[in-house]
Amino acid sequence: MFRGAVHLCAGRGHLGRRLSTLRGGSALGWAGKVSEIKKTLQSVLPGGAWNSLYDTSHLPPEQSDVVIVGGGVLGLSVAYWLKRLEKQRGAIRVLVVEQDHTYSQASTGLSVGGIRQQFSLPENIQLSLFSVNFLRNINDYLAVVDDPPLDLQFNPSGYLLLASEEGAAILESNVKVQRQEGAKVCLMSPEQLRNKFPWINTEGVALASYGLEGEGWFDPWCLLQGLRRKVQAMGVHFCHGEVTRFVSSSNRMETTSGEEITLKRIHEVHVKMDHSVEYQPVECAIVINAAGAWSGRVAELAGIGKGPPGTLQGTKLPVEPRKRYVYVWHCPQGPGLESPLVADTSGVYFRRDGLGNNYLGGCSPTEEEEPDPENLEVDHDFFQNKVWPRLAWRIPAFESLKVRSAWAGYYDYNTFDQNGVVGPHPLVANMYFATGFSGHGLQQAPAVGRAVAEMVLEGRFQTINLNAFLFSRFFLGEKVQEHNIF
């Protein structure tokens, strides 16, 4: 039953077919109506030239073909690829709505900025291979005339993943998949580890995998600002506000098995402006849910997950905010410039931060240790009790480290299988997802943005097949498990 409904919805057409909902009707069009209103007011108000009665530059447009909820790197990447792939320049009007205009709580700016191909799923490996190529050639994609070139400060030092005897077989299997997909990764024995990285205590390590190319870390803030600058130059509109409501229409239909389902289509987004109790309605044809850690709440606004339990209509978007700590420390005798990002068997990780023997790292908590995500306060005891002992065991020099600072950020955590959600919802016909990457969204954003744009414009994934990441898997119970999440 359900698969038939999915197929029915999947063939619902491309963005171009939906624009008639915005651009049909009066031959005068919205721009013409505004012009006529201005002329009427000019004729009755004193003075010659038109002067706006109040500043409306901060308001969103009243109509937009695509409304993107979330202005982090994923939302901006979708905006970029929509404009890049549009058939005719200026054909698609795109609005990005971002609640946190300072990005002070955005996952992008609070990330450690890593990129790797050492995943277990082919889709994740392909996404990161595409994205690292994008980052290497960043100014070919994001250059803006008369603006300085971007410098992502990419550090290609690689990732080093350590495995115990218990995890060695899985690590070896993962590397086989990575190599098949074109990633440059090698396996290292404990003896090879000691020879190359003598500062590592290899006790309890049975095998390691080391990224030889296309892995390391970069400046996430630079990527965010570069994308924002570029899409603005491409004509994308920005609005600082909160999406509070979707106005939609419904259509009941019967499946081949006789079950009744309700298809919905969003045709208006309500945006509450900063420091205001009022909202601005925006007519639209497509909504992109790229709201990161808060994308589950945005989905609920569209009625997703509000049906009877066990049904497609009752299936929620399983994405929620999870708080993660990042600690910065100094250690004069710590690993040198050749140090990669190291992920230990215990779950702790670290990398260099600059050139002055500074490092940053952390560890994901267990389910029982998950901190309250309502604020971004840092738990320093977590470092003392959970992170430092494991770091010092693996890297003896870290016995003498001194913590200098710390911060907390959010994962858009997919509680179902810790993988991204990409593409359309099967029942809310014009809501598309780009969320749920559980800590690896930044590094895969360039590829995910293209994938979502392809689905919107062409009705299918073209560059990378991400059908495994569709929303439908939550209802079907088909987990796409990624083993390398930390």
Coordinates of C-alpha atoms in Angstrom, one line a residue:
M1 CA 0.0 0.0 0.0
F2 CA 2.5 2.6 1.2
R3 CA 5.0 2.0 -1.6
G4 CA 2.2 2.6 -4.2
A5 CA 1.4 5.9 -2.5
V6 CA 5.1 6.8 -2.5
H7 CA 5.3 6.1 -6.2
L8 CA 2.2 8.2 -6.8
C9 CA 3.6 11.2 -5.0
A10 CA 7.1 10.8 -6.4
G11 CA 5.8 11.5 -9.9
R12 CA 4.1 14.7 -9.0
G13 CA 6.3 16.8 -11.3
H14 CA 9.0 19.4 -11.0
L15 CA 9.2 22.9 -9.6
G16 CA 8.5 24.5 -13.0
R17 CA 5.1 22.9 -13.0
R18 CA 4.3 24.4 -9.6
L19 CA 5.1 28.0 -10.4
S20 CA 1.7 28.5 -12.0
T21 CA 0.3 28.6 -8.5
L22 CA 2.3 31.8 -7.9
R23 CA 2.5 33.3 -11.3
G24 CA -0.9 32.6 -12.8
G25 CA -4.1 34.5 -12.4
S26 CA -4.0 38.3 -13.0
A27 CA -2.1 39.3 -16.1
L28 CA -0.9 42.4 -14.2
G29 CA 1.0 40.2 -11.6
W30 CA 2.2 41.2 -8.2
A31 CA 4.9 43.6 -9.4
G32 CA 2.4 45.4 -11.5
K33 CA -0.1 45.7 -8.7
V34 CA 2.6 47.2 -6.4
S35 CA 3.5 49.7 -9.2
E36 CA -0.2 50.7 -9.6
I37 CA -0.5 51.2 -5.8
K38 CA 2.5 53.4 -5.8
K39 CA 1.1 55.5 -8.6
T40 CA -2.2 55.9 -6.8
L41 CA -0.5 57.0 -3.6
Q42 CA 1.8 59.4 -5.5
S43 CA -1.3 61.1 -6.9
V44 CA -2.8 61.9 -3.5
L45 CA 0.3 62.4 -1.3
P46 CA 2.3 65.7 -1.4
G47 CA 5.7 65.7 -3.1
G48 CA 6.8 64.3 -6.4
A49 CA 9.0 61.3 -5.9
W50 CA 7.8 58.1 -4.2
N51 CA 8.9 57.8 -0.6
S52 CA 8.0 54.7 1.3
L53 CA 5.7 55.3 4.3
Y54 CA 7.9 52.9 6.3
D55 CA 11.0 50.8 5.8
T56 CA 10.0 47.3 4.5
S57 CA 13.5 46.1 3.6
H58 CA 13.6 43.7 6.5
L59 CA 10.4 42.0 5.4
P60 CA 10.3 38.9 3.3
P61 CA 8.7 39.1 -0.2
E62 CA 5.0 38.2 -0.3
Q63 CA 5.7 35.5 -2.9
S64 CA 8.6 33.2 -3.4
D65 CA 8.9 30.0 -5.5
V66 CA 11.0 28.3 -2.8
V67 CA 11.2 29.1 1.0
I68 CA 14.2 27.5 2.7
V69 CA 13.7 27.3 6.5
G70 CA 17.2 27.5 7.9
G71 CA 20.1 29.6 6.8
G72 CA 23.1 27.4 7.9
V73 CA 25.4 25.7 5.3
L74 CA 22.8 23.1 4.3
G75 CA 20.1 25.6 3.6
L76 CA 22.5 27.9 1.9
S77 CA 23.9 25.1 -0.2
V78 CA 20.4 24.2 -1.4
A79 CA 19.8 27.8 -2.3
Y80 CA 23.1 27.9 -4.2
W81 CA 22.4 24.8 -6.3
L82 CA 18.8 25.9 -7.0
K83 CA 20.2 29.1 -8.5
R84 CA 23.1 27.4 -10.2
L85 CA 21.0 24.7 -11.8
E86 CA 18.0 26.9 -12.8
K87 CA 17.4 26.8 -16.6
Q88 CA 17.1 30.5 -17.0
R89 CA 18.8 33.1 -14.9
G90 CA 16.3 34.6 -12.4
A91 CA 13.7 32.0 -13.1
I92 CA 13.5 30.8 -9.5
R93 CA 12.8 33.1 -6.6
V94 CA 14.4 31.8 -3.4
L95 CA 13.9 33.0 0.1
V96 CA 16.0 31.9 3.1
V97 CA 14.5 32.3 6.5
E98 CA 17.0 32.2 9.4
Q99 CA 15.9 32.8 13.0
D100 CA 19.4 33.2 14.5
H101 CA 20.8 36.0 12.3
T102 CA 24.0 36.2 14.3
Y103 CA 24.5 32.4 13.9
S104 CA 25.5 32.3 17.6
Q105 CA 23.7 29.0 18.1
A106 CA 24.0 27.6 14.6
S107 CA 25.6 24.2 14.3
T108 CA 27.8 25.4 11.4
G109 CA 29.8 28.0 13.4
L110 CA 30.1 25.7 16.4
S111 CA 31.5 22.7 14.5
V112 CA 35.1 21.5 14.6
G113 CA 35.1 21.7 10.8
G114 CA 36.2 18.2 10.0
I115 CA 35.8 16.4 6.6
R116 CA 36.4 12.7 6.0
Q117 CA 35.6 9.8 3.7
Q118 CA 35.9 7.2 6.4
F119 CA 32.3 6.2 6.6
S120 CA 30.7 2.8 6.4
L121 CA 27.9 3.7 3.9
P122 CA 28.7 4.2 0.2
E123 CA 26.3 7.2 0.1
N124 CA 28.1 9.0 2.9
I125 CA 31.5 8.3 1.3
Q126 CA 30.2 9.7 -2.1
L127 CA 28.8 12.8 -0.4
S128 CA 32.1 13.6 1.2
L129 CA 34.1 12.9 -1.9
F130 CA 31.9 15.4 -3.8
S131 CA 32.1 17.9 -1.0
V132 CA 35.9 17.8 -0.6
N133 CA 36.2 18.5 -4.4
F134 CA 33.9 21.4 -3.9
L135 CA 36.0 22.7 -1.0
R136 CA 39.3 22.3 -2.9
N137 CA 37.9 24.4 -5.8
I138 CA 35.8 26.7 -3.6
N139 CA 36.6 29.9 -5.5
D140 CA 35.5 28.2 -8.8
Y141 CA 32.1 27.8 -7.2
L142 CA 31.7 30.7 -4.8
A143 CA 33.7 33.6 -6.3
V144 CA 32.0 37.0 -6.4
V145 CA 33.1 39.7 -8.7
D146 CA 35.2 42.4 -6.9
D147 CA 35.2 40.5 -3.6
P148 CA 38.3 38.8 -2.2
P149 CA 38.8 35.1 -2.7
L150 CA 37.8 32.7 0.0
D151 CA 40.4 31.0 2.1
L152 CA 39.0 28.0 3.9
Q153 CA 42.3 27.3 5.6
F154 CA 41.9 23.6 4.7
N155 CA 44.4 21.5 6.6
P156 CA 44.7 18.1 4.8
S157 CA 46.1 16.2 7.8
G158 CA 43.7 13.3 7.5
Y159 CA 41.7 11.3 10.0
L160 CA 43.1 8.4 12.1
L161 CA 40.5 6.0 13.4
L162 CA 41.6 3.4 16.0
A163 CA 40.0 0.1 16.5
S164 CA 40.2 -2.5 19.3
E165 CA 40.3 -6.3 18.6
E166 CA 36.5 -6.3 18.8
G167 CA 36.1 -3.5 16.2
A168 CA 39.0 -4.5 13.8
A169 CA 36.9 -6.6 11.4
I170 CA 34.3 -3.8 11.0
L171 CA 37.1 -1.2 10.4
E172 CA 38.7 -3.4 7.8
S173 CA 35.3 -3.9 6.1
N174 CA 34.7 -0.2 6.1
V175 CA 38.0 0.6 4.5
K176 CA 37.2 -1.9 1.7
V177 CA 34.0 0.0 1.0
Q178 CA 35.8 3.3 1.1
R179 CA 38.4 2.2 -1.4
Q180 CA 35.8 0.8 -3.7
E181 CA 34.2 4.3 -3.7
G182 CA 37.5 6.0 -4.6
A183 CA 38.7 7.2 -1.1
K184 CA 42.4 7.1 -0.4
V185 CA 42.6 5.2 2.9
C186 CA 45.1 2.8 4.3
L187 CA 45.2 0.3 7.1
M188 CA 47.9 0.5 9.8
S189 CA 49.1 -2.1 12.3
P190 CA 50.0 -1.1 15.9
E191 CA 53.7 -1.3 14.9
Q192 CA 53.1 1.0 11.9
L193 CA 51.2 3.4 14.1
R194 CA 54.1 3.6 16.6
N195 CA 56.6 4.2 13.8
K196 CA 54.6 7.0 12.2
F197 CA 53.0 8.5 15.4
P198 CA 55.3 7.7 18.3
W199 CA 53.2 9.8 20.6
I200 CA 50.4 7.3 20.6
N201 CA 50.0 4.6 23.2
T202 CA 49.0 1.6 21.0
E203 CA 47.9 -0.6 23.9
G204 CA 44.4 -2.0 23.1
V205 CA 44.7 -1.0 19.5
A206 CA 44.5 -3.9 17.0
L207 CA 44.1 -1.9 13.8
A208 CA 43.9 1.7 12.5
S209 CA 42.7 3.4 9.3
Y210 CA 44.3 6.6 8.0
G211 CA 43.0 9.0 5.4
L212 CA 45.8 9.8 2.9
E213 CA 43.9 12.3 0.8
G214 CA 40.9 14.6 1.0
E215 CA 40.5 14.5 4.8
G216 CA 41.3 17.1 7.5
W217 CA 39.6 20.2 8.7
F218 CA 38.7 23.7 7.5
D219 CA 37.1 27.0 8.7
P220 CA 33.3 26.4 8.8
W221 CA 32.6 30.1 9.3
C222 CA 34.4 30.9 6.1
L223 CA 32.3 28.4 4.2
L224 CA 29.1 29.8 5.7
Q225 CA 29.9 33.4 4.9
G226 CA 31.2 32.4 1.4
L227 CA 27.9 30.6 0.6
R228 CA 25.8 33.5 2.0
R229 CA 27.8 36.1 0.0
K230 CA 27.5 34.1 -3.2
V231 CA 23.7 33.3 -3.0
Q232 CA 23.0 37.0 -2.3
A233 CA 24.9 37.8 -5.4
M234 CA 22.8 35.3 -7.3
G235 CA 19.6 37.0 -6.1
V236 CA 18.5 34.9 -3.1
H237 CA 16.5 36.9 -0.6
F238 CA 17.2 36.7 3.2
C239 CA 14.9 37.2 6.1
H240 CA 15.6 37.2 9.8
G241 CA 12.6 35.7 11.5
E242 CA 10.9 32.5 12.7
V243 CA 8.6 30.3 10.7
T244 CA 5.5 29.9 12.9
R245 CA 2.9 28.3 10.7
F246 CA 2.2 26.6 7.3
V247 CA -1.1 27.1 5.6
S248 CA -1.9 24.1 3.4
S249 CA -4.6 22.5 1.5
S250 CA -5.6 18.8 1.7
N251 CA -6.8 16.2 -0.7
R252 CA -8.0 12.7 0.4
M253 CA -7.3 9.8 -1.8
E254 CA -7.6 6.0 -1.7
T255 CA -4.7 3.6 -2.2
T256 CA -4.9 0.5 -4.3
S257 CA -5.4 -1.5 -1.1
G258 CA -8.4 0.6 -0.2
E259 CA -6.7 2.7 2.6
E260 CA -7.5 6.4 2.7
I261 CA -4.6 8.8 3.0
T262 CA -4.5 12.6 3.0
L263 CA -2.1 14.5 0.7
K264 CA -1.2 18.0 1.8
R265 CA 0.3 20.9 -0.1
I266 CA 1.8 24.0 1.6
H267 CA 0.9 27.2 -0.1
E268 CA 1.7 29.8 2.5
V269 CA 4.5 30.2 5.1
H270 CA 4.0 32.6 8.1
V271 CA 7.2 34.3 9.2
K272 CA 7.3 36.1 12.5
M273 CA 9.7 39.0 12.4
D274 CA 12.3 39.7 15.1
H275 CA 11.0 41.9 17.9
S276 CA 7.5 41.8 16.5
V277 CA 4.2 40.0 17.4
E278 CA 3.1 40.2 13.8
Y279 CA 3.9 37.7 11.0
Q280 CA 4.4 38.1 7.3
P281 CA 2.7 35.6 5.0
V282 CA 4.7 34.3 2.1
E283 CA 3.1 32.4 -0.8
C284 CA 5.3 29.6 -2.0
A285 CA 5.4 26.5 -4.2
I286 CA 8.2 24.6 -2.4
V287 CA 9.4 24.5 1.3
I288 CA 12.9 23.2 2.2
N289 CA 13.2 22.1 5.8
A290 CA 16.9 22.7 6.6
A291 CA 16.3 23.9 10.1
G292 CA 19.0 21.6 11.6
A293 CA 18.4 20.6 15.2
W294 CA 15.0 22.2 15.1
S295 CA 13.8 20.6 11.9
G296 CA 11.6 18.2 13.8
R297 CA 9.6 21.1 15.2
V298 CA 9.3 22.6 11.7
A299 CA 8.0 19.3 10.4
E300 CA 5.4 19.3 13.1
L301 CA 4.2 22.7 12.1
A302 CA 3.4 21.1 8.7
G303 CA 1.4 18.4 10.4
I304 CA 4.0 15.7 9.9
G305 CA 3.7 13.0 12.5
K306 CA 0.3 14.1 13.8
G307 CA -1.7 11.2 12.5
P308 CA -2.6 7.9 14.2
P309 CA 0.5 5.9 15.6
G310 CA 1.8 3.3 13.2
T311 CA 0.6 5.1 10.1
L312 CA 2.5 7.1 7.5
Q313 CA 0.6 10.2 8.7
G314 CA 1.6 9.5 12.2
T315 CA 5.3 9.0 11.4
K316 CA 7.4 11.8 12.9
L317 CA 10.6 13.3 11.6
P318 CA 13.0 11.8 14.2
V319 CA 15.4 14.7 14.4
E320 CA 16.1 16.5 17.7
P321 CA 18.8 18.8 19.2
R322 CA 21.6 17.0 20.9
K323 CA 24.2 19.1 22.8
R324 CA 27.9 18.3 22.2
Y325 CA 30.9 19.9 24.0
V326 CA 34.1 21.0 22.4
Y327 CA 37.1 21.6 24.6
V328 CA 40.3 23.6 23.7
W329 CA 43.5 22.9 25.6
H330 CA 47.2 23.6 25.4
C331 CA 50.0 21.1 25.8
P332 CA 53.6 22.1 25.0
Q333 CA 54.7 18.5 24.6
G334 CA 51.7 17.4 22.6
P335 CA 51.6 15.9 19.0
G336 CA 53.3 18.0 16.3
L337 CA 52.2 19.4 13.0
E338 CA 51.9 15.9 11.4
S339 CA 49.0 15.0 13.8
P340 CA 45.8 14.0 12.1
L341 CA 42.3 14.1 13.7
V342 CA 42.4 11.1 15.9
A343 CA 39.3 9.1 16.9
D344 CA 40.1 6.7 19.7
T345 CA 38.5 3.3 20.5
S346 CA 36.9 4.9 23.6
G347 CA 35.0 7.5 21.5
V348 CA 37.2 10.5 22.3
Y349 CA 38.7 12.5 19.5
F350 CA 41.0 15.4 19.1
R351 CA 42.9 17.5 16.5
R352 CA 45.4 20.3 16.4
D353 CA 44.0 23.9 16.6
G354 CA 46.5 26.2 14.9
L355 CA 50.3 26.0 15.3
G356 CA 50.9 26.7 19.0
N357 CA 50.5 23.3 20.5
N358 CA 46.8 24.0 21.0
Y359 CA 44.2 21.2 20.5
L360 CA 40.5 20.7 20.5
G361 CA 38.3 17.7 21.0
G362 CA 35.6 15.9 22.9
C363 CA 33.5 12.8 23.1
S364 CA 29.8 12.0 22.5
P365 CA 28.0 11.1 25.7
T366 CA 26.1 7.8 26.1
E367 CA 22.3 7.9 26.0
E368 CA 22.2 8.0 29.8
E369 CA 24.6 11.0 29.8
E370 CA 22.9 13.1 27.2
P371 CA 22.8 16.7 28.5
D372 CA 19.8 19.0 28.5
P373 CA 19.7 20.7 25.1
E374 CA 17.7 23.7 26.3
N375 CA 20.9 25.8 26.6
L376 CA 24.5 25.8 25.4
E377 CA 26.2 25.8 28.8
V378 CA 29.3 23.7 29.0
D379 CA 29.8 20.9 31.6
H380 CA 33.5 21.1 32.5
D381 CA 33.2 18.1 34.7
F382 CA 32.4 16.0 31.7
F383 CA 35.9 16.8 30.4
Q384 CA 37.6 16.0 33.7
N385 CA 35.7 12.7 34.3
K386 CA 35.0 11.4 30.8
V387 CA 37.3 13.0 28.2
W388 CA 40.7 13.7 29.8
P389 CA 41.4 10.3 31.4
R390 CA 40.8 8.6 28.0
L391 CA 42.9 11.2 26.1
A392 CA 45.8 10.9 28.6
W393 CA 45.7 7.1 28.3
R394 CA 46.0 7.2 24.5
I395 CA 48.3 10.2 24.3
P396 CA 50.5 10.2 27.4
A397 CA 51.7 13.8 26.7
F398 CA 48.1 15.0 27.4
E399 CA 48.6 14.2 31.1
S400 CA 49.9 17.7 31.5
L401 CA 47.4 19.5 29.3
K402 CA 45.6 22.7 30.5
V403 CA 42.1 23.5 29.3
R404 CA 41.8 27.0 27.9
S405 CA 38.3 27.3 26.7
A406 CA 35.2 25.3 25.7
W407 CA 31.9 25.7 23.9
A408 CA 28.8 23.7 23.1
G409 CA 26.9 23.2 19.9
Y410 CA 24.0 21.2 18.5
Y411 CA 23.8 18.1 16.4
D412 CA 20.7 17.7 14.3
Y413 CA 20.5 14.2 15.7
N414 CA 18.5 11.6 13.8
T415 CA 17.4 9.2 16.6
F416 CA 16.4 6.5 14.0
D417 CA 19.7 5.8 12.3
Q418 CA 22.0 8.8 12.7
N419 CA 21.9 9.5 8.9
G420 CA 20.6 12.4 6.8
V421 CA 17.1 12.9 5.6
V422 CA 17.1 14.1 2.1
G423 CA 14.2 14.7 -0.4
P424 CA 10.4 15.1 -0.3
H425 CA 7.9 14.0 2.3
P426 CA 5.6 11.4 0.8
L427 CA 2.4 13.1 2.0
V428 CA 3.2 16.8 2.4
A429 CA 3.8 17.0 -1.2
N430 CA 6.0 20.1 -1.4
M431 CA 8.1 19.9 1.7
Y432 CA 11.7 18.7 1.1
F433 CA 14.3 17.8 3.8
A434 CA 18.0 18.5 4.2
T435 CA 18.6 17.6 7.8
G436 CA 19.4 14.9 10.4
F437 CA 23.0 14.3 9.6
S438 CA 23.9 13.9 13.3
G439 CA 27.3 15.7 13.2
H440 CA 28.4 15.3 9.6
G441 CA 26.1 17.8 7.9
L442 CA 28.7 20.5 7.5
Q443 CA 31.2 18.4 5.6
Q444 CA 28.5 17.0 3.3
A445 CA 26.5 20.2 2.7
P446 CA 27.8 21.0 -0.8
A447 CA 26.7 17.6 -2.1
V448 CA 23.4 17.5 -0.1
G449 CA 22.5 20.9 -1.4
R450 CA 22.9 19.7 -5.0
A451 CA 21.0 16.5 -4.3
V452 CA 18.0 18.4 -2.9
A453 CA 18.1 20.9 -5.8
E454 CA 18.1 18.0 -8.3
M455 CA 15.1 16.5 -6.7
V456 CA 13.2 19.8 -6.7
L457 CA 14.1 20.7 -10.3
E458 CA 14.2 17.3 -11.9
G459 CA 12.2 15.0 -9.7
R460 CA 15.1 12.6 -9.0
F461 CA 18.6 12.4 -7.6
Q462 CA 21.1 12.6 -10.5
T463 CA 24.7 13.1 -9.2
I464 CA 24.5 10.8 -6.1
N465 CA 21.6 8.3 -5.5
L466 CA 20.3 9.2 -2.1
N467 CA 17.1 7.2 -2.2
A468 CA 18.2 5.3 0.9
F469 CA 18.0 8.7 2.8
L470 CA 14.3 9.4 1.9
F471 CA 11.8 10.0 4.7
S472 CA 9.8 6.8 3.8
R473 CA 12.4 4.6 5.6
F474 CA 11.1 5.8 9.0
F475 CA 7.6 4.4 8.3
L476 CA 9.0 1.2 6.7
G477 CA 11.5 0.6 9.6
E478 CA 14.4 0.4 7.1
K479 CA 17.4 1.7 9.0
V480 CA 20.4 2.9 7.0
Q481 CA 23.0 2.4 9.7
E482 CA 26.2 4.3 9.7
H483 CA 28.9 2.8 11.9
N484 CA 31.4 5.7 11.9
I485 CA 29.5 8.4 13.9
F486 CA 31.4 10.2 16.6

